[in-house]
Tab-separated table of C-alpha atoms and ligand atoms in Angstrom:
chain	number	residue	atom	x	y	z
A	198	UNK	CA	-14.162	9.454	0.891
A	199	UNK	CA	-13.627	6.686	-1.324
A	200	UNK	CA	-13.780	3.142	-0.472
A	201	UNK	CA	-11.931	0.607	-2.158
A	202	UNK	CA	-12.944	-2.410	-0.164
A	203	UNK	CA	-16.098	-3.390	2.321
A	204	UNK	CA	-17.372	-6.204	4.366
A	205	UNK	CA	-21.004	-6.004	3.638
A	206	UNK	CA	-23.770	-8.782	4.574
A	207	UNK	CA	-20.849	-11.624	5.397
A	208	UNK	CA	-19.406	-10.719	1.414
A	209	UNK	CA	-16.300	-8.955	0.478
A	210	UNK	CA	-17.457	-5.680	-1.787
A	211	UNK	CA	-14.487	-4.381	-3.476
A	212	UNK	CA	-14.104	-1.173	-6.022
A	213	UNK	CA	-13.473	-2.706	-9.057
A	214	UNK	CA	-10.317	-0.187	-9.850
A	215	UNK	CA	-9.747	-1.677	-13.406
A	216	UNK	CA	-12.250	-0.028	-14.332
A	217	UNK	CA	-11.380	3.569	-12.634
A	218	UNK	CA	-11.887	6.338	-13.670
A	219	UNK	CA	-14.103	5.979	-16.461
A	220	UNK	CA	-16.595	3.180	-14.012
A	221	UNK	CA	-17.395	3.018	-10.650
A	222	UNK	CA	-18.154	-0.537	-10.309
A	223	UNK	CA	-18.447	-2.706	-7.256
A	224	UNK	CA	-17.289	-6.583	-7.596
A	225	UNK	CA	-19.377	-8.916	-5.182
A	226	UNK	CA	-16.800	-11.815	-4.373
A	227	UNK	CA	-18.603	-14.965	-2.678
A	228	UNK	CA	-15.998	-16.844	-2.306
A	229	UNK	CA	-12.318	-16.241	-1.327
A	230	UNK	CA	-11.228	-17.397	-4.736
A	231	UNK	CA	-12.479	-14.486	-5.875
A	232	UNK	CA	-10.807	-12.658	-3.684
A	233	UNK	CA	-7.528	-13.579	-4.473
A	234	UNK	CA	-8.356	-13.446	-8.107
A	235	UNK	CA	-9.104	-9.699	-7.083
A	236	UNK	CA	-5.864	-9.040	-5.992
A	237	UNK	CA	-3.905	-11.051	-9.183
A	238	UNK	CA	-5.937	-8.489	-11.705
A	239	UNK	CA	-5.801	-5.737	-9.650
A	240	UNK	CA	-9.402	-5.344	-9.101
A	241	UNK	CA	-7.630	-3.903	-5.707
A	242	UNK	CA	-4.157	-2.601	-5.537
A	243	UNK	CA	-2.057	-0.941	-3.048
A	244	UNK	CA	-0.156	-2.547	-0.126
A	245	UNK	CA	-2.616	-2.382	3.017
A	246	UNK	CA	-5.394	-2.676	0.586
A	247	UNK	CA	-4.640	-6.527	-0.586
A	248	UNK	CA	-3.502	-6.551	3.286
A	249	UNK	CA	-7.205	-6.220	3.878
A	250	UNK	CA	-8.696	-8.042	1.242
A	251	UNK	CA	-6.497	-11.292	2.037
A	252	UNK	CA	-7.987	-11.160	5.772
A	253	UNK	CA	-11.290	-10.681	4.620
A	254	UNK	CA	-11.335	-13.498	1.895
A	255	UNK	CA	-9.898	-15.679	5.081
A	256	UNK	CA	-12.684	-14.248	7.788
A	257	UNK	CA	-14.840	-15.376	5.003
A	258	UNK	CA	-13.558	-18.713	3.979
A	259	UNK	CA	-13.601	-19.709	7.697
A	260	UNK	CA	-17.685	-19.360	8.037
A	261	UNK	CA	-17.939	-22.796	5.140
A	262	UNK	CA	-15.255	-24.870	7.249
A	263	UNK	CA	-16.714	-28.027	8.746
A	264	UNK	CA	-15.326	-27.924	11.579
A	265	UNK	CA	-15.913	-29.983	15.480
A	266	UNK	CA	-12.851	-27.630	16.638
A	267	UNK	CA	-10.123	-24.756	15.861
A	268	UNK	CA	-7.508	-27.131	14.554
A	269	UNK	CA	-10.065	-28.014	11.993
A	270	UNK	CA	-10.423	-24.203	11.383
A	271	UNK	CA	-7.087	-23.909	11.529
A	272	UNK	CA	-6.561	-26.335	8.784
A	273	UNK	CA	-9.237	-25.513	6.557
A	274	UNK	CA	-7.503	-22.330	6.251
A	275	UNK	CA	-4.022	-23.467	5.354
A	276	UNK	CA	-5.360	-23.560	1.541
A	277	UNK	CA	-6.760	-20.030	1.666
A	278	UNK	CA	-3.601	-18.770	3.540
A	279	UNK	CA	-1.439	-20.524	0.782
A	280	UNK	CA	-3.199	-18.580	-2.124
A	281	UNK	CA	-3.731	-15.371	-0.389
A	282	UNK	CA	0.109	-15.690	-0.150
A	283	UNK	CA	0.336	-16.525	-3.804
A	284	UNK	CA	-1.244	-13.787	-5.160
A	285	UNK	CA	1.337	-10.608	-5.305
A	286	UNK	CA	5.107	-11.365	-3.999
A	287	UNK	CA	6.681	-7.926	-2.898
A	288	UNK	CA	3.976	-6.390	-0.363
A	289	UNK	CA	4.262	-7.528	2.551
A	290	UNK	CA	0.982	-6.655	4.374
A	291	UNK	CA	-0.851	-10.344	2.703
A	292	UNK	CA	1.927	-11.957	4.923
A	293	UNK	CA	1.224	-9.740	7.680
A	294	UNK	CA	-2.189	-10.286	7.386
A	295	UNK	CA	-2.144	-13.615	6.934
A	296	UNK	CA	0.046	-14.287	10.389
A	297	UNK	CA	-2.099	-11.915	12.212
A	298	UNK	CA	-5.541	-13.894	11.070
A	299	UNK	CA	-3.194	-17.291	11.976
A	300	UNK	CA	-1.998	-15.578	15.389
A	301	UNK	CA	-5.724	-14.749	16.649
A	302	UNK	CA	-6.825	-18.484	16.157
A	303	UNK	CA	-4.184	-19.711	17.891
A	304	UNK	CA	-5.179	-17.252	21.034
A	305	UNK	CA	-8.447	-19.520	21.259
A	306	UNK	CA	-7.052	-22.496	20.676
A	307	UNK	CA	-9.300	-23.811	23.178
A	308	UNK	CA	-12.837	-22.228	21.920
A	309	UNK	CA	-15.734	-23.406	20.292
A	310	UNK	CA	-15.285	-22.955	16.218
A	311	UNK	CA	-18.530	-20.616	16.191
A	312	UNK	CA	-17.183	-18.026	17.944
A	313	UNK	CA	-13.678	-18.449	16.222
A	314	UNK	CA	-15.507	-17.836	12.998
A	315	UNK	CA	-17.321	-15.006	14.321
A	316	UNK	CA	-13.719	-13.445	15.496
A	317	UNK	CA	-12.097	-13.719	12.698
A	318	UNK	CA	-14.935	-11.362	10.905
A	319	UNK	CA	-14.034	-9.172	13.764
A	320	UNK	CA	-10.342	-9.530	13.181
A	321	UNK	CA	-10.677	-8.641	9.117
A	322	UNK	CA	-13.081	-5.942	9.966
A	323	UNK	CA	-10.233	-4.826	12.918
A	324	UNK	CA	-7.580	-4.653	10.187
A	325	UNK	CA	-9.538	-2.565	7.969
A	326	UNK	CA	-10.725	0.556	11.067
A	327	UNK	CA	-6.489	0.116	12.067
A	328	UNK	CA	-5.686	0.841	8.973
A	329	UNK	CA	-7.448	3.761	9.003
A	330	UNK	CA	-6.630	5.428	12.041
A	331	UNK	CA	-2.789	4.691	10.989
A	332	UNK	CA	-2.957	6.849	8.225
A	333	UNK	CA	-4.249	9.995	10.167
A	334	UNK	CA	-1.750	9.359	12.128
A	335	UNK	CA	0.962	9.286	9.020
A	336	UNK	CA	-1.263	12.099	7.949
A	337	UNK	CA	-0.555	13.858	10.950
A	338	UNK	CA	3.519	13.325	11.224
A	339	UNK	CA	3.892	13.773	7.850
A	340	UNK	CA	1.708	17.156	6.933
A	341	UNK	CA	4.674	18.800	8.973
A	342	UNK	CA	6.685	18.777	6.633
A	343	UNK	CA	4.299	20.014	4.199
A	344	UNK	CA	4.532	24.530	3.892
A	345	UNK	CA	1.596	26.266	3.040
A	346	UNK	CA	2.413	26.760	-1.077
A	347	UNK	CA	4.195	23.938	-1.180
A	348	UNK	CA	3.812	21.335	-4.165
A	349	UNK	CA	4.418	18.002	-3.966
A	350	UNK	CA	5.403	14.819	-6.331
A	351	UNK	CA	3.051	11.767	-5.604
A	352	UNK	CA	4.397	8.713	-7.506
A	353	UNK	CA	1.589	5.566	-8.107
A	354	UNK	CA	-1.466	5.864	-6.194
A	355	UNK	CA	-0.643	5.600	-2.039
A	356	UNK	CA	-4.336	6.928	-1.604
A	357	UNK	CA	-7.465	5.576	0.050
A	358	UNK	CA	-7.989	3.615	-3.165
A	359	UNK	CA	-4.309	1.737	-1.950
A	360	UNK	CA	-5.812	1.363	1.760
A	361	UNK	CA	-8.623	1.227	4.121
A	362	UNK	CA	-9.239	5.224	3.854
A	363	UNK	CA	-7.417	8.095	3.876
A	364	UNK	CA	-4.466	6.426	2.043
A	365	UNK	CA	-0.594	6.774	3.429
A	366	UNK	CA	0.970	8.832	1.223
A	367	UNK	CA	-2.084	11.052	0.139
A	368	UNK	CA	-2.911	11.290	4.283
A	369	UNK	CA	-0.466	14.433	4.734
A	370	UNK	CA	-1.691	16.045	1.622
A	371	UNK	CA	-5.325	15.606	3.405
A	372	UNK	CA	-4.200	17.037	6.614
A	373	UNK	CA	-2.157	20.102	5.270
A	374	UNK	CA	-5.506	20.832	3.305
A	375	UNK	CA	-7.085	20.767	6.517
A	376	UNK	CA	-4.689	22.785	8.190
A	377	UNK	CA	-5.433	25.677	5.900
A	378	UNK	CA	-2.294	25.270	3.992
A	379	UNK	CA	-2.061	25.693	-0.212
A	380	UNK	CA	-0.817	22.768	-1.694
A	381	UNK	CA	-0.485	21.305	-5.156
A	382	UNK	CA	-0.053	18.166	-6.128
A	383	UNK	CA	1.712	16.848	-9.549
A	384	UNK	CA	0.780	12.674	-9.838
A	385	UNK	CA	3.264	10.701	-12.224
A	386	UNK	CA	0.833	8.906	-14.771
A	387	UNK	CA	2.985	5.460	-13.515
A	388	UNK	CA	3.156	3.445	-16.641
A	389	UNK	CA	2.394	1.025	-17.236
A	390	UNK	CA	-0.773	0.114	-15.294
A	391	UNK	CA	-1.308	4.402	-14.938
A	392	UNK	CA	-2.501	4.675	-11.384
A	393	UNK	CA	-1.080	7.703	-11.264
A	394	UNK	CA	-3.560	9.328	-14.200
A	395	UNK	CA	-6.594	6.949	-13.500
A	396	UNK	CA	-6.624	6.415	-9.490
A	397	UNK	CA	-4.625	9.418	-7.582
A	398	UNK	CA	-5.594	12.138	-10.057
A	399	UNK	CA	-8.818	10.753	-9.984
A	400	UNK	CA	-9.215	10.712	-5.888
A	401	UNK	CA	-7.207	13.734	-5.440
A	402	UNK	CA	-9.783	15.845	-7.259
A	403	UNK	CA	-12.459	13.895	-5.102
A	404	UNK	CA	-11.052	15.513	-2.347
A	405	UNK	CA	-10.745	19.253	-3.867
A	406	UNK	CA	-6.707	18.622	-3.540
A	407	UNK	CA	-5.802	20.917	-6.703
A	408	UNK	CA	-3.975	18.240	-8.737
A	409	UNK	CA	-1.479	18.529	-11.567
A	410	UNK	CA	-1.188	14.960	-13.714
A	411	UNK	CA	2.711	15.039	-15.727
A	412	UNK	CA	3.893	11.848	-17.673
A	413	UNK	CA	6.660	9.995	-15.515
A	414	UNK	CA	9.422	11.821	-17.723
A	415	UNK	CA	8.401	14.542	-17.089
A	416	UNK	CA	9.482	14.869	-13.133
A	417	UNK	CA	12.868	15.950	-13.698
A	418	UNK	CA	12.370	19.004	-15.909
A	419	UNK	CA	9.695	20.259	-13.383
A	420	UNK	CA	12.068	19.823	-10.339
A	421	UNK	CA	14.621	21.480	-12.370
A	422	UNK	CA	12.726	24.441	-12.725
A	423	UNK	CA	11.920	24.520	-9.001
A	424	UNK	CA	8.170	23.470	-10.153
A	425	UNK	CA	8.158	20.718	-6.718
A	426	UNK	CA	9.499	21.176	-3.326
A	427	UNK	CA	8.866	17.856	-2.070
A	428	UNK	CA	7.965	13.820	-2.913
A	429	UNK	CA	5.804	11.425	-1.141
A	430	UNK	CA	5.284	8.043	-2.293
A	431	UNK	CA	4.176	4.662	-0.662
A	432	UNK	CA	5.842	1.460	-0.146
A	433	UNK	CA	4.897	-1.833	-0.277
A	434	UNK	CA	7.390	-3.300	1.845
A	435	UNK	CA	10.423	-1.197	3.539
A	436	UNK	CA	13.109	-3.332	4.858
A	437	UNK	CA	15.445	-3.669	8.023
A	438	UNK	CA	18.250	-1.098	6.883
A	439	UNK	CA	15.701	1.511	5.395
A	440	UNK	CA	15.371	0.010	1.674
A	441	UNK	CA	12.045	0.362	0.563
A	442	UNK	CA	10.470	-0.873	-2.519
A	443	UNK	CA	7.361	0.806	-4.341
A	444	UNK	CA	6.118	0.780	-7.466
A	445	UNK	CA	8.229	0.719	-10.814
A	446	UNK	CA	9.755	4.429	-11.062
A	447	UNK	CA	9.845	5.864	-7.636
A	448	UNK	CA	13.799	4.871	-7.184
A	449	UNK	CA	13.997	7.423	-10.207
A	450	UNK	CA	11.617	9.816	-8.565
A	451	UNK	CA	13.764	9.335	-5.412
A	452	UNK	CA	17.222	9.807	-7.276
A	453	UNK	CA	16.191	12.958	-9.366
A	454	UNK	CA	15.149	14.487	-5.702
A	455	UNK	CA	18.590	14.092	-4.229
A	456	UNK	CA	20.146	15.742	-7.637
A	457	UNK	CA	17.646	18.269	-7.465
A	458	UNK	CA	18.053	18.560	-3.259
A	459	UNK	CA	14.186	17.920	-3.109
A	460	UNK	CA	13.282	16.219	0.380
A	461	UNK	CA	12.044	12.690	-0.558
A	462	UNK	CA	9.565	11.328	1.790
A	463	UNK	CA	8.198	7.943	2.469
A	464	UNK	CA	5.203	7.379	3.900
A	465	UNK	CA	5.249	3.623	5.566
A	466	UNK	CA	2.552	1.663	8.142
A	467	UNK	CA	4.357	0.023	10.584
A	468	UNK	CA	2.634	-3.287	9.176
A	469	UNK	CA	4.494	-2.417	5.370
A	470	UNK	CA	7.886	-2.841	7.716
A	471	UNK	CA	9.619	-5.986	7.463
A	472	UNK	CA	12.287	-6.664	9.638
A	473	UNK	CA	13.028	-10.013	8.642
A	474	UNK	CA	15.051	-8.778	5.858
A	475	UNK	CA	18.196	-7.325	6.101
A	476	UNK	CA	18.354	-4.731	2.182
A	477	UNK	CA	16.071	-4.220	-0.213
A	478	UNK	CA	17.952	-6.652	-2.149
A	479	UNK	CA	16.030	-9.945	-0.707
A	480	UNK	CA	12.158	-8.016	-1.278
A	481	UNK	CA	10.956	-10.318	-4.260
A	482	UNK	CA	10.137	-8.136	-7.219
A	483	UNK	CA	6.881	-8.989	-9.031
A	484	UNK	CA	6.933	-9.411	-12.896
A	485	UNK	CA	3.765	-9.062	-14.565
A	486	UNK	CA	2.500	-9.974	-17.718
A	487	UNK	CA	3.704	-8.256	-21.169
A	488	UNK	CA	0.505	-7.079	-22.195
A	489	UNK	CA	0.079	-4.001	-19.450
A	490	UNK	CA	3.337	-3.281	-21.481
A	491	UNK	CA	2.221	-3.625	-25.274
A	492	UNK	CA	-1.086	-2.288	-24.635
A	493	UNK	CA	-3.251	0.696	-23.099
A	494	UNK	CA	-5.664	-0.995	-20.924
A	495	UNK	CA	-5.761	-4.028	-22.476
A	496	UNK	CA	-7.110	-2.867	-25.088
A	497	UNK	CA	-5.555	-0.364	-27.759
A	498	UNK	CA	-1.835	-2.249	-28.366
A	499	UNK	CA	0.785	-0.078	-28.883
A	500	UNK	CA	3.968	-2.245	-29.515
A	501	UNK	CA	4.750	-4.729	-32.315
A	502	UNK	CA	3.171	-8.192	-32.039
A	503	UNK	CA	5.980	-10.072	-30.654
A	504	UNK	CA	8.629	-7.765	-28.902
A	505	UNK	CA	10.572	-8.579	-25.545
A	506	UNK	CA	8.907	-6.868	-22.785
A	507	UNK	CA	10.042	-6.657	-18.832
A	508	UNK	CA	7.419	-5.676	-16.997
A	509	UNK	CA	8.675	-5.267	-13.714
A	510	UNK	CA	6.824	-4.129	-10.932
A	511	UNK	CA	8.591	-2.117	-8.323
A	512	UNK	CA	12.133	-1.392	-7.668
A	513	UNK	CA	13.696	-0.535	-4.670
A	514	UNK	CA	14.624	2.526	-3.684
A	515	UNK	CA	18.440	2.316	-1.345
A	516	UNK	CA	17.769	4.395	2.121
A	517	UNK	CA	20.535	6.936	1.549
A	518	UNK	CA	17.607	8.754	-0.959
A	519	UNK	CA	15.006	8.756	1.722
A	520	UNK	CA	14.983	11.985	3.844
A	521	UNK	CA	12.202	10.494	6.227
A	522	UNK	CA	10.299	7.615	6.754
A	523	UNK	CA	6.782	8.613	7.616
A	524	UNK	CA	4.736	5.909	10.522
A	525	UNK	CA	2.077	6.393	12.797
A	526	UNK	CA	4.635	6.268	15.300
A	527	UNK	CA	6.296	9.698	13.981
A	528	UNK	CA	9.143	10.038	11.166
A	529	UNK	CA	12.760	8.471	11.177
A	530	UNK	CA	15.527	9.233	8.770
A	531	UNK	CA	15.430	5.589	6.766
A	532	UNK	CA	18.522	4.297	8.335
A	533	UNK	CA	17.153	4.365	12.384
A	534	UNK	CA	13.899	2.272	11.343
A	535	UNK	CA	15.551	-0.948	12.543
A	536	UNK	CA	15.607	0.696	16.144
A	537	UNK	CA	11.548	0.320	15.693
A	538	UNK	CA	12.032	-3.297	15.991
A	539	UNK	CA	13.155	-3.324	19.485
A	540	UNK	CA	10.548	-2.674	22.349
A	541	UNK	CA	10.611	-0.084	25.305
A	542	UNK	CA	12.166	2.526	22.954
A	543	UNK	CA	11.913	5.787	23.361
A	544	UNK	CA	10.647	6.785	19.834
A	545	UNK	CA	11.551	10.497	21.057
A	546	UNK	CA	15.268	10.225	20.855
A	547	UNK	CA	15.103	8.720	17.207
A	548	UNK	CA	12.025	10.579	15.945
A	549	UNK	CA	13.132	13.171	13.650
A	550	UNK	CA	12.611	16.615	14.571
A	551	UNK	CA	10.224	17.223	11.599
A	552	UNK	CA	9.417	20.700	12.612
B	826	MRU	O1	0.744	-2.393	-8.260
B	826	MRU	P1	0.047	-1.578	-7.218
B	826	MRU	O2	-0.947	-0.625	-7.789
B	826	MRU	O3	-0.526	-2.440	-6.138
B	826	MRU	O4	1.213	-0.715	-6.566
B	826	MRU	C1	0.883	0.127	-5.485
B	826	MRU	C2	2.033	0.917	-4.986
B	826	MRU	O5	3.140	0.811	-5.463
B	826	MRU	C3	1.770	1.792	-3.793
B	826	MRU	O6	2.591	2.908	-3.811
B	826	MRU	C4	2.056	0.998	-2.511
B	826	MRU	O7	1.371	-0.212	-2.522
B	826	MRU	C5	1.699	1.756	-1.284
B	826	MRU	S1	-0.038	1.953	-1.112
B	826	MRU	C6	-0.334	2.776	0.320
């Protein structure tokens, strides 16, 4: 299986997926700059993915710091930390990354800075094998819902090019392969930055997942026709009350699956959940530049020289579209999620019965 990112030799290796599918091309960063520059240009994409690479370009920042103790570590890092935080606004996992690499220095507050630096390569490396195991687990839950015949919408890439491996919502596809079951996928090209017709069409075929690749307009009409019974997509951050926002397009993906009464499914690490906001309304929205607008890959432009572009992002997609939320932890209708936030539940009673 593909990997999009690699701790190799104390250096972060990422997949250069810019350059996907037409070059498989490895980017050496050095230095945590590059790193972060890595995640502005989208040399790596997808939520837990920049999760990763954010720890990693910290694990590897720590190993220059001068430092006689951890609060010199500690503060070394606060530049790193500030530009890992910089780099992309709406997913969440840099922040979560970023306070679980703070949260393990503080735990040895009192050690020598050698071994500290030595953790926190641990720690990166930690984030990356978790991330992994928490999309079989998605895989798991979420290839219940998945018939044998079924086909299924897939909206931006949520595959192992988007994570450590196995991706989140390519994970139940994966499984219900496994399981014996005949599935078909249809990816939405996602304009304008087409992840959907360079990355997941790309991996899915990797994988021997029979994949079907369909212009974002074209969704509707196939739905219409009965052509999908089902959508998964990803999220790169999912709120308190069940909002969840994902890349540009998948609130219409989600809203042509409720006309169409198509089950619309979101596949979500616990680490992509963040409580601290109440709707989907406060998840900053990232705007990017015009050009991924006015031209095809950078290169052949397509729009007059001049013209008002918006470029945004994501959107977010209101919980009453969301049939399930797919975790490690088992699915939840959208609306119970903020039960996940208090401890000693029992995950039974608000799991949904997914079979
Ligand atoms: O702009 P991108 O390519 O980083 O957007 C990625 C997505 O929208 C994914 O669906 C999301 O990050 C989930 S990845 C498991």
């Amino acid at each position: 299986m593909v990997k999009a990112i690699e701790w190799i030799n104390g250096k972060v290796v990422m997949l250069d997926q810019s350059k996907l599918p037409l070059e498989v091309s490895y980017i050496e960063c050095t230095d945590y700059h590059k790193v972060a520059e890595g995640i502005r240009k989208l040399w790596i994409r997808g939520a837990p993915a920049i999760g990763i690479a954010a720890a990693m370009g910290i694990a590897m920042a720590a190993q220059d710091i001068n430092a006689k103790n951890v609060r010199d570590i500690e503060k070394g890092l606060e530049p790193v930390f500030s530009e890992m935080l910089m780099t992309r606004p709406t997913a969440v996992n840099i922040k979560w990354a970023v306070n679980r690499m703070k949260n393990s220095i503080r735990r040895m507050k009192d050690s020598n800075p050698a071994t500290v630096k030595e953790m926190l390569i641990e720690e990166a490396k930690n984030i990356l094998n978790e991330d992994i195991e928490v999309n079989k687990a998605i895989g798991k839950w979420g290839a219940e819902f998945i018939k044998d015949g079924d086909t299924i919408l897939t909206h931006c890439n949520a595959g192992a090019l988007a994570t450590g491996g196995y991706g989140t919502a390519t994970a139940p596809m994966l499984i219900a392969k496994q399981q014996g079951k005949r599935i078909h996928v249809f990816a939405d090209e996602t304009r304008p930055v087409l992840q959907g017709a360079r990355l997941t069409s790309w991996e899915l075929m990797q994988e021997g997942i029979p994949v079907t690749l369909i212009t974002d307009n074209t969704a509707g009409a196939l739905m219409k026709k009965g052509e999908i019974n089902l959508a998964i997509v990803g999220t790169d951050r999912t709120v308190r009350n069940g909002d969840v926002a994902n890349k540009i397009g998948t609130y219409t993906v989600a809203v042509l699956c409720k006309e169409n009464k198509i089950p619309f499914y979101v596949a979500a690490p616990l680490s992509s959940i963040d409580f601290s906001l109440k709707s989907g309304n406060e998840i900053p929205i990232e705007e990017r530049a015009p050009e991924e607008v006015t031209h095809i890959s950078g290169k052949c432009q397509i729009a007059p020289n001049g013209v008002n572009v918006r470029n945004i992002a994501f959107d977010v997609t209101p919980y009453k579209y969301i049939t399930a939320i797919i975790t490690e932890k088992g699915a939840f209708r959208a609306q119970d999620i903020k039960y996940l936030m208090k401890k000693n539940i029992d995950l039974n009673k608000i799991r949904l019965n997914s079979s």
